[in-house]
Amino acid sequence: MYTFSNIAHLQNDLRAGNVTCQNLVQDFLVRIKEKKHLNIYLETFDNSALAQAKKVDEKIKAGTQGALAGVVLALKDNICYKGHRVSASSKILEHFTSLYSATVVERLLAQDAIIIGRTNCDEFAMGSSNENSAYGPVLNPVNEKTVPGGSSGGSAAAVAAHLCHAALGSDTGGSIRQPASFCGVVGLKPTYGRVSRWGLLAYASSFDQIGPLTHSVEDAALIMEIISGKDEHDSTSSSKKVDAYSSDINIQNKKLKIAYIKDCLDNPSLDAEIKTGIEHIIHKLQQQGHVVEGVDFKELDYLVPTYYVLTTAEASSNLSRYGGVPYGYRSAQASDLESMYKKTRSEGFGKEVQRRIMLGTFVLSAGYYDAYYGKAQQVRRVVRDKTNAILKNYDLILTPATPATAFEHGTKGADPIKMYLEDIYTVQANIAGIPAISIPAGLTKNKMPFGLQLMAQPFAEHFLLAASKYVETLL
Ligand code: GLN
């Protein structure tokens, strides 16, 4: 099997004829079968992947290949790929086939990437452990007793287990960064509006963003460069110019000014080893002459409630389209229209999705709208303003990505609040709409990875990637 280090090396090897795209795909398909018990892929796209590999091999021979030639990618099962199934890991979309491709998929294929399959995730991207999938949990390849994180758990695990070169996930409240942290890979959530959401099955539309999971910051930069940019199908996509993220990934001897949030490091939920690890990184940066200072962020405790009020509200509206009429599962037990809706949705959605639809419907209901939804919108504005105020004085905000390392299967599922608190460090970036990355920051004594999170100003992806690459080499 070909040993992958990064996309640049892979492409050299492809050009030199040391390996072919068809070999790469065949090897991955074998390896995916060998690792079937991890439950990472819901389906591999053998025929289309091999056909694309053949086409790209010919292009490489002719010297006409695109920027992602030979890169074998996995898609989270909430990203549409024309003619292929997509289910959001839900029973309600079990046999659904996409009629069109997501813009990100079209852009990847146009640059000769190869899509090998769709990965397991929490149902409709709601969860932090991948245990909310209708198709069973994913095992973390680092330690199979533990969860890979969620909701893009399958995508992070696919990268960590070398079952693809890179993967796409989606991040509404941490679903790229938290699994990246748990599986020891890089995960980037772009600025809201940087990447088109066209063809992403919606969870909470004012938060959702697609982003890469990779082995290195450099690979993330290259993929970001391809998938970013204006899309006429998504009116929230920005027309701001996309920088050449993959060139000059370098802070050019700049002395960085970094804020770490004191309340995050002092939080009682933070694992002691992670705390020590992050403090160690802070000292290292200071030794290199960078300014790293603690700042207050008293709103920390409001982040998770704000996130769950707003996202469940949006989810209750987005998921109303799954009623058994235009597409998806329809209950066979129905006797009239009302029972058709009720039974379809009760049988088709899992417990967590049902909980969120009810919560979201409640916070939007006439009597409670002002007290919950309206209030949460106001808090969102405060969080955004305070975050931006910090980023006026500092280049970056630094926090742990997660309060602890990957936990064991079955330990948090019974208590939704415990599970929601997993998101304490990640949701700030989604509420504020800013870019954020998790990079592997070390291992605890029992060899479990944890991530360092960096956040930057809106649309500062190029700088964020450069700073992350610098920190990556420092570590
Ligand atoms: N864990 C968070 C949730 O359950 C994040 C989900 C996401 O980012 N899609 O909502």
Coordinates of C-alpha atoms and ligand atoms in Angstrom, one line a residue:
M1 CA 0.0 0.0 0.0
Y2 CA 1.2 3.5 -0.9
T3 CA 2.4 5.5 2.1
F4 CA 0.8 8.9 2.0
S5 CA 2.5 11.8 3.7
N6 CA 0.8 14.8 2.0
I7 CA -0.9 15.8 -1.2
A8 CA 2.2 17.5 -2.7
H9 CA 4.3 14.3 -2.3
L10 CA 1.5 12.2 -3.6
Q11 CA 1.3 14.3 -6.7
N12 CA 5.0 14.0 -7.3
D13 CA 4.8 10.3 -7.0
L14 CA 1.8 10.2 -9.4
R15 CA 3.7 12.3 -12.0
A16 CA 6.8 10.1 -11.6
G17 CA 4.7 7.0 -12.2
N18 CA 5.6 5.5 -8.8
V19 CA 1.9 4.9 -8.2
T20 CA -1.4 5.3 -10.2
C21 CA -4.8 6.6 -9.1
Q22 CA -6.3 3.2 -9.9
N23 CA -3.8 1.5 -7.5
L24 CA -4.6 4.0 -4.9
V25 CA -8.4 3.5 -5.1
Q26 CA -8.1 -0.3 -5.3
D27 CA -5.8 -0.3 -2.2
F28 CA -8.2 1.9 -0.3
L29 CA -11.2 -0.3 -1.2
V30 CA -9.4 -3.4 0.2
R31 CA -8.3 -1.6 3.3
I32 CA -11.8 -0.2 3.9
K33 CA -13.1 -3.8 3.8
E34 CA -10.4 -4.9 6.2
K35 CA -11.5 -2.2 8.6
K36 CA -15.2 -2.7 8.2
H37 CA -15.7 -3.3 11.9
L38 CA -14.9 0.4 12.5
N39 CA -18.2 1.2 10.7
I40 CA -16.7 4.3 9.1
Y41 CA -18.1 4.1 5.6
L42 CA -21.8 3.7 5.0
E43 CA -21.0 3.0 1.4
T44 CA -18.1 3.0 -1.0
F45 CA -18.5 4.3 -4.5
D46 CA -16.4 1.6 -6.2
N47 CA -17.5 2.1 -9.8
S48 CA -17.5 5.9 -10.0
A49 CA -14.2 6.1 -8.0
L50 CA -12.4 3.6 -10.3
A51 CA -13.8 5.3 -13.4
Q52 CA -12.6 8.7 -12.2
A53 CA -9.2 7.2 -11.2
K54 CA -8.8 5.8 -14.7
K55 CA -9.7 9.2 -16.2
V56 CA -7.3 11.1 -13.9
D57 CA -4.5 8.6 -14.7
E58 CA -4.8 9.4 -18.3
K59 CA -4.8 13.1 -17.6
I60 CA -1.6 12.8 -15.5
K61 CA 0.0 11.0 -18.4
A62 CA -1.0 13.8 -20.7
G63 CA 0.1 16.4 -18.2
T64 CA -3.4 18.0 -18.1
Q65 CA -4.4 17.1 -14.6
G66 CA -6.1 19.5 -12.1
A67 CA -4.9 20.7 -8.7
L68 CA -6.3 17.8 -6.7
A69 CA -5.4 15.0 -9.2
G70 CA -5.3 11.7 -7.4
V71 CA -6.5 12.9 -4.0
V72 CA -8.9 10.3 -2.7
L73 CA -11.6 11.9 -0.6
A74 CA -14.5 10.8 1.6
L75 CA -17.7 12.7 1.9
K76 CA -19.7 13.0 5.1
D77 CA -23.1 11.5 4.5
N78 CA -24.8 14.8 4.4
I79 CA -23.1 16.1 1.2
C80 CA -24.9 15.4 -2.1
Y81 CA -23.1 13.6 -5.0
K82 CA -25.3 13.2 -8.1
G83 CA -26.4 9.7 -8.7
H84 CA -25.2 8.5 -5.3
R85 CA -27.1 7.9 -2.1
V86 CA -27.0 10.4 0.8
S87 CA -28.9 9.8 4.0
A88 CA -27.6 12.1 6.8
S89 CA -27.2 8.8 8.6
S90 CA -31.0 8.8 9.1
K91 CA -33.6 6.2 8.4
I92 CA -35.8 8.9 6.9
L93 CA -33.5 9.2 3.9
E94 CA -32.4 5.5 3.8
H95 CA -32.9 4.9 0.0
F96 CA -32.6 8.5 -1.2
T97 CA -30.3 9.2 -4.2
S98 CA -29.0 12.7 -4.9
L99 CA -30.4 14.4 -8.0
Y100 CA -27.5 16.9 -8.1
S101 CA -24.0 17.4 -6.6
A102 CA -23.1 19.8 -4.0
T103 CA -21.0 22.8 -5.3
V104 CA -18.1 21.5 -3.2
V105 CA -18.3 18.1 -4.9
E106 CA -18.4 19.7 -8.4
R107 CA -15.4 21.8 -7.6
L108 CA -13.4 18.8 -6.2
L109 CA -14.2 16.7 -9.2
A110 CA -13.4 19.5 -11.6
Q111 CA -9.9 19.5 -10.1
D112 CA -9.6 15.7 -10.5
A113 CA -10.2 14.6 -7.0
I114 CA -11.6 11.1 -6.5
I115 CA -14.6 10.5 -4.2
I116 CA -14.4 7.1 -2.7
G117 CA -17.5 6.9 -0.5
R118 CA -19.8 8.4 2.1
T119 CA -18.9 8.3 5.8
N120 CA -21.1 7.7 8.8
C121 CA -22.1 10.7 11.0
D122 CA -24.5 11.6 13.7
E123 CA -28.1 11.8 12.3
F124 CA -28.5 15.1 10.5
A125 CA -25.2 16.2 12.0
M126 CA -26.7 16.4 15.5
G127 CA -24.3 14.9 18.1
S128 CA -20.8 14.8 19.5
S129 CA -20.0 11.1 19.4
N130 CA -21.3 9.6 16.2
E131 CA -23.6 7.5 18.4
N132 CA -26.7 9.1 17.0
S133 CA -26.4 7.4 13.6
A134 CA -29.2 5.2 12.4
Y135 CA -26.5 2.9 11.1
G136 CA -24.6 2.3 14.3
P137 CA -21.6 4.0 16.0
V138 CA -18.2 4.5 14.5
L139 CA -15.2 3.2 16.4
N140 CA -12.3 5.6 16.9
P141 CA -9.2 4.0 15.1
V142 CA -6.9 5.4 17.8
N143 CA -8.7 3.4 20.5
E144 CA -11.7 1.4 19.4
K145 CA -13.3 1.5 22.8
T146 CA -13.8 5.2 22.4
V147 CA -16.0 7.4 20.1
P148 CA -14.5 9.3 17.2
G149 CA -16.4 12.4 18.1
G150 CA -19.2 13.9 16.1
S151 CA -20.9 14.7 14.1
S152 CA -18.3 14.2 11.3
G153 CA -17.0 11.2 13.2
G154 CA -16.7 8.9 10.2
S155 CA -14.8 11.5 8.2
A156 CA -12.3 12.1 10.9
A157 CA -11.9 8.4 11.6
A158 CA -11.5 7.7 7.8
V159 CA -8.5 10.1 7.7
A160 CA -7.0 8.8 10.9
A161 CA -7.4 5.1 9.8
H162 CA -5.8 5.9 6.4
L163 CA -9.0 4.9 4.5
C164 CA -8.7 8.1 2.3
H165 CA -6.3 10.9 1.9
A166 CA -8.7 13.6 3.2
A167 CA -12.4 14.0 3.9
L168 CA -15.1 16.7 4.0
G169 CA -17.2 17.2 7.0
S170 CA -19.6 19.9 8.1
D171 CA -19.4 22.0 11.2
T172 CA -22.4 23.7 12.8
G173 CA -21.1 23.8 16.4
G174 CA -17.8 21.9 16.3
S175 CA -18.6 18.8 14.1
I176 CA -15.3 19.1 12.2
R177 CA -13.0 20.3 15.0
Q178 CA -14.2 18.0 17.8
P179 CA -13.8 14.7 15.8
A180 CA -10.5 16.1 14.5
S181 CA -9.3 16.5 18.1
F182 CA -10.5 13.0 19.1
C183 CA -8.9 11.3 16.2
G184 CA -5.7 13.2 16.0
V185 CA -6.2 15.0 12.6
V186 CA -6.5 18.5 11.3
G187 CA -10.0 20.0 11.0
L188 CA -11.0 23.4 9.7
K189 CA -14.3 25.2 9.9
P190 CA -14.3 28.1 7.5
T191 CA -15.8 31.6 8.0
Y192 CA -19.6 31.4 7.6
G193 CA -20.2 32.1 3.8
R194 CA -16.7 31.1 2.7
V195 CA -17.8 27.8 1.3
S196 CA -21.1 27.2 -0.5
R197 CA -23.7 25.2 1.4
W198 CA -25.5 24.2 -1.8
G199 CA -26.0 20.4 -1.7
L200 CA -25.3 20.2 2.1
L201 CA -28.4 18.7 3.9
A202 CA -29.3 21.5 6.2
Y203 CA -29.2 21.4 10.0
A204 CA -29.0 25.0 11.1
S205 CA -28.6 27.2 8.0
S206 CA -27.1 30.3 9.7
F207 CA -24.3 28.1 11.3
D208 CA -23.6 25.2 8.9
Q209 CA -20.3 25.2 7.0
I210 CA -18.5 22.5 5.0
G211 CA -14.7 22.1 5.7
P212 CA -11.8 19.7 5.3
L213 CA -10.4 17.0 7.6
T214 CA -6.8 16.2 6.7
H215 CA -3.4 14.9 7.9
S216 CA -1.7 18.3 7.6
V217 CA -2.5 22.0 7.6
E218 CA -1.0 22.2 4.1
D219 CA -3.5 19.7 2.7
A220 CA -6.3 21.6 4.4
A221 CA -5.2 24.8 2.6
L222 CA -5.2 23.2 -0.8
I223 CA -8.6 21.7 -0.4
M224 CA -10.0 25.0 1.0
E225 CA -8.6 26.8 -2.0
I226 CA -10.7 24.6 -4.3
I227 CA -14.0 24.5 -2.4
S228 CA -14.2 28.2 -1.3
G229 CA -15.8 31.0 -3.2
K230 CA -19.0 32.6 -4.4
D231 CA -21.7 30.3 -5.6
E232 CA -24.9 31.6 -7.3
H233 CA -26.9 28.7 -5.7
D234 CA -26.1 29.9 -2.1
S235 CA -27.0 33.5 -1.5
T236 CA -25.0 33.4 1.8
S237 CA -21.8 32.6 0.0
S238 CA -19.4 35.5 0.0
S239 CA -18.1 37.1 -3.2
K240 CA -14.9 38.1 -1.4
K241 CA -11.9 37.0 -3.4
V242 CA -10.4 33.6 -2.4
D243 CA -6.7 33.9 -1.5
A244 CA -4.2 31.3 -2.8
Y245 CA -4.3 29.5 0.6
S246 CA -1.8 26.8 -0.5
S247 CA 0.9 29.2 -1.5
D248 CA 3.0 31.2 1.0
I249 CA 1.6 29.3 4.0
N250 CA 4.0 31.2 6.0
I251 CA 3.8 33.8 8.8
Q252 CA 7.1 35.4 7.4
N253 CA 8.8 35.9 10.8
K254 CA 5.8 37.9 12.0
K255 CA 5.5 38.1 15.8
L256 CA 2.1 36.9 16.6
K257 CA -0.3 38.5 19.1
I258 CA -2.4 35.7 20.6
A259 CA -5.2 35.8 23.2
Y260 CA -6.0 32.7 25.1
I261 CA -9.4 32.7 26.9
K262 CA -8.7 32.5 30.6
D263 CA -12.2 31.2 31.3
C264 CA -11.5 28.3 29.0
L265 CA -8.3 27.2 30.7
D266 CA -9.8 27.7 34.1
N267 CA -13.0 25.8 33.3
P268 CA -13.5 22.9 35.8
S269 CA -14.6 20.6 33.0
L270 CA -11.1 20.8 31.3
D271 CA -9.0 17.7 31.6
A272 CA -5.8 18.4 33.6
E273 CA -3.5 16.8 31.1
I274 CA -5.0 18.9 28.3
K275 CA -4.7 22.0 30.4
T276 CA -1.0 21.3 31.0
G277 CA -0.5 20.5 27.3
I278 CA -2.1 23.8 26.2
E279 CA -0.1 25.8 28.8
H280 CA 3.1 24.1 27.5
I281 CA 2.2 25.4 23.9
I282 CA 1.6 28.9 25.3
H283 CA 5.0 28.9 26.9
K284 CA 6.6 27.6 23.8
L285 CA 5.0 30.4 21.7
Q286 CA 6.1 33.0 24.3
Q287 CA 9.7 31.7 24.1
Q288 CA 9.7 32.2 20.4
G289 CA 8.9 35.9 21.0
H290 CA 5.2 35.9 20.4
V291 CA 2.8 37.7 22.7
V292 CA 0.4 35.3 24.3
E293 CA -1.9 36.8 26.9
G294 CA -5.0 35.7 28.8
V295 CA -8.2 37.6 28.2
D296 CA -11.6 37.4 29.9
F297 CA -14.6 36.1 28.2
K298 CA -17.4 36.1 30.7
E299 CA -19.9 34.9 28.2
L300 CA -18.4 31.4 28.0
D301 CA -21.3 29.8 30.0
Y302 CA -23.9 31.3 27.7
L303 CA -22.4 29.8 24.5
V304 CA -23.8 26.3 24.7
P305 CA -27.4 27.4 25.6
T306 CA -27.4 30.1 22.9
Y307 CA -26.2 27.6 20.3
Y308 CA -28.8 25.0 21.2
V309 CA -31.7 27.5 21.3
L310 CA -30.8 28.9 17.9
T311 CA -29.8 25.7 16.1
T312 CA -32.8 23.7 17.3
A313 CA -35.0 26.5 16.1
E314 CA -33.5 26.4 12.6
A315 CA -33.5 22.6 12.6
S316 CA -37.2 22.4 13.4
S317 CA -37.8 24.5 10.3
N318 CA -35.3 22.8 8.1
L319 CA -36.4 19.3 8.9
S320 CA -40.1 20.0 8.4
R321 CA -39.5 18.9 4.7
Y322 CA -39.1 15.3 5.7
G323 CA -42.7 14.3 6.0
G324 CA -42.9 11.2 3.7
V325 CA -44.4 13.2 0.8
P326 CA -41.8 14.4 -1.7
Y327 CA -39.0 12.0 -0.8
G328 CA -37.6 9.7 1.8
Y329 CA -39.2 7.2 4.1
R330 CA -43.0 6.9 4.5
S331 CA -44.6 4.9 7.2
A332 CA -46.6 1.9 6.0
Q333 CA -48.8 2.1 9.1
A334 CA -50.6 5.4 8.2
S335 CA -54.3 5.5 7.9
D336 CA -54.9 9.2 7.0
L337 CA -52.8 12.3 6.2
E338 CA -52.1 13.3 9.8
S339 CA -51.1 9.9 10.9
M340 CA -48.9 9.6 7.8
Y341 CA -46.9 12.6 8.9
K342 CA -46.8 11.6 12.5
K343 CA -45.8 8.0 12.0
T344 CA -43.3 8.8 9.2
R345 CA -41.5 11.3 11.4
S346 CA -41.7 9.2 14.6
E347 CA -40.4 6.1 12.8
G348 CA -38.0 7.9 10.5
F349 CA -36.2 10.2 12.9
G350 CA -34.0 9.0 15.8
K351 CA -34.4 10.2 19.4
E352 CA -31.9 13.1 19.4
V353 CA -33.4 14.5 16.2
Q354 CA -36.9 14.3 17.6
R355 CA -35.7 16.0 20.8
R356 CA -34.2 18.9 18.8
I357 CA -37.2 19.3 16.6
M358 CA -39.4 19.6 19.7
L359 CA -37.1 21.9 21.5
G360 CA -36.8 24.1 18.4
T361 CA -40.6 24.2 17.9
F362 CA -41.0 25.2 21.5
V363 CA -38.5 28.1 21.5
L364 CA -40.2 29.4 18.3
S365 CA -43.7 29.1 19.6
A366 CA -45.8 32.2 20.1
G367 CA -45.7 32.4 23.9
Y368 CA -42.0 31.7 24.2
Y369 CA -40.4 33.2 21.1
D370 CA -39.2 36.4 22.8
A371 CA -38.0 34.7 25.9
Y372 CA -35.9 32.1 24.1
Y373 CA -35.3 32.6 20.4
G374 CA -35.3 36.4 20.6
K375 CA -33.1 36.4 23.6
A376 CA -30.7 34.0 22.1
Q377 CA -30.4 36.2 19.0
Q378 CA -29.4 39.1 21.3
V379 CA -26.8 37.0 23.0
R380 CA -25.5 35.9 19.6
R381 CA -24.9 39.5 18.8
V382 CA -23.1 40.1 22.1
V383 CA -20.9 37.0 21.6
R384 CA -20.1 38.2 18.0
D385 CA -19.2 41.7 19.2
K386 CA -17.0 40.6 22.1
T387 CA -15.2 38.0 19.9
N388 CA -14.6 40.6 17.2
A389 CA -13.4 43.0 19.9
I390 CA -10.7 40.5 21.0
L391 CA -9.7 39.9 17.4
K392 CA -9.2 43.7 16.9
N393 CA -6.4 43.5 19.5
Y394 CA -5.1 40.1 18.7
D395 CA -4.3 38.1 15.6
L396 CA -5.7 34.8 17.0
I397 CA -7.7 33.3 19.8
L398 CA -6.3 30.1 21.3
T399 CA -8.3 27.5 23.3
P400 CA -8.4 23.8 23.7
A401 CA -10.6 22.2 21.0
T402 CA -12.3 19.9 23.5
P403 CA -12.6 19.7 27.3
A404 CA -11.4 16.1 27.3
T405 CA -10.1 13.4 25.0
A406 CA -12.3 10.8 23.3
F407 CA -14.7 9.1 25.8
E408 CA -15.8 5.5 25.8
H409 CA -18.9 4.4 23.9
G410 CA -22.1 4.6 25.9
T411 CA -20.9 6.9 28.6
K412 CA -22.6 10.2 27.7
G413 CA -25.5 9.2 25.5
A414 CA -28.0 9.0 28.4
D415 CA -27.5 12.6 29.4
P416 CA -28.0 15.1 26.6
I417 CA -26.7 18.0 28.7
K418 CA -23.4 16.3 29.3
M419 CA -23.1 15.6 25.6
Y420 CA -24.0 19.3 24.7
L421 CA -21.3 20.5 27.0
E422 CA -18.7 18.8 24.8
D423 CA -19.2 21.8 22.5
I424 CA -18.2 24.4 25.0
Y425 CA -15.0 25.5 23.2
T426 CA -16.1 25.0 19.6
V427 CA -19.5 26.8 19.4
Q428 CA -18.1 30.3 19.8
A429 CA -16.7 30.3 16.3
N430 CA -20.0 29.2 14.8
I431 CA -22.0 31.8 16.8
A432 CA -19.5 34.5 15.8
G433 CA -19.2 33.2 12.2
I434 CA -15.4 33.2 12.3
P435 CA -12.9 30.6 11.0
A436 CA -11.5 28.1 13.4
I437 CA -9.1 25.1 13.2
S438 CA -8.2 22.2 15.4
I439 CA -4.7 20.9 15.0
P440 CA -3.2 17.9 16.8
A441 CA -1.5 19.2 19.9
G442 CA -0.2 16.1 21.6
L443 CA -1.2 12.9 23.4
T444 CA -2.2 12.2 26.9
K445 CA -0.4 9.5 29.1
N446 CA -2.9 6.9 27.8
K447 CA -2.0 7.9 24.2
M448 CA -5.2 9.8 23.3
P449 CA -4.9 12.8 21.0
F450 CA -6.2 16.3 21.8
G451 CA -6.5 19.3 19.6
L452 CA -5.5 23.0 19.9
Q453 CA -8.0 25.4 18.5
L454 CA -7.1 28.6 16.8
M455 CA -9.7 31.2 15.7
A456 CA -9.1 34.2 13.5
Q457 CA -11.0 37.2 12.0
P458 CA -13.7 36.6 9.4
F459 CA -12.2 35.6 6.1
A460 CA -8.7 35.4 7.5
E461 CA -8.3 31.8 6.4
H462 CA -5.0 32.3 4.7
F463 CA -3.5 33.8 7.8
L464 CA -5.1 31.2 10.1
L465 CA -3.7 28.4 7.9
A466 CA -0.2 30.0 7.9
A467 CA -0.2 30.5 11.7
S468 CA -1.5 26.9 12.1
K469 CA 1.3 25.5 10.0
Y470 CA 3.8 27.4 12.1
V471 CA 2.3 26.0 15.3
E472 CA 2.2 22.6 13.7
T473 CA 6.0 22.7 13.1
L474 CA 6.6 24.1 16.5
L475 CA 4.9 21.1 18.0
Ligands
GLN1 N1 -22.1 18.6 18.7 C1 -22.8 19.7 18.2 C2 -24.3 19.3 18.1 O1 -24.6 18.3 18.5 C3 -22.2 20.1 16.8 C4 -22.9 19.5 15.7 C5 -22.4 20.1 14.4 O2 -21.4 20.9 14.3 N2 -23.0 19.6 13.3 O3 -25.1 20.1 17.6

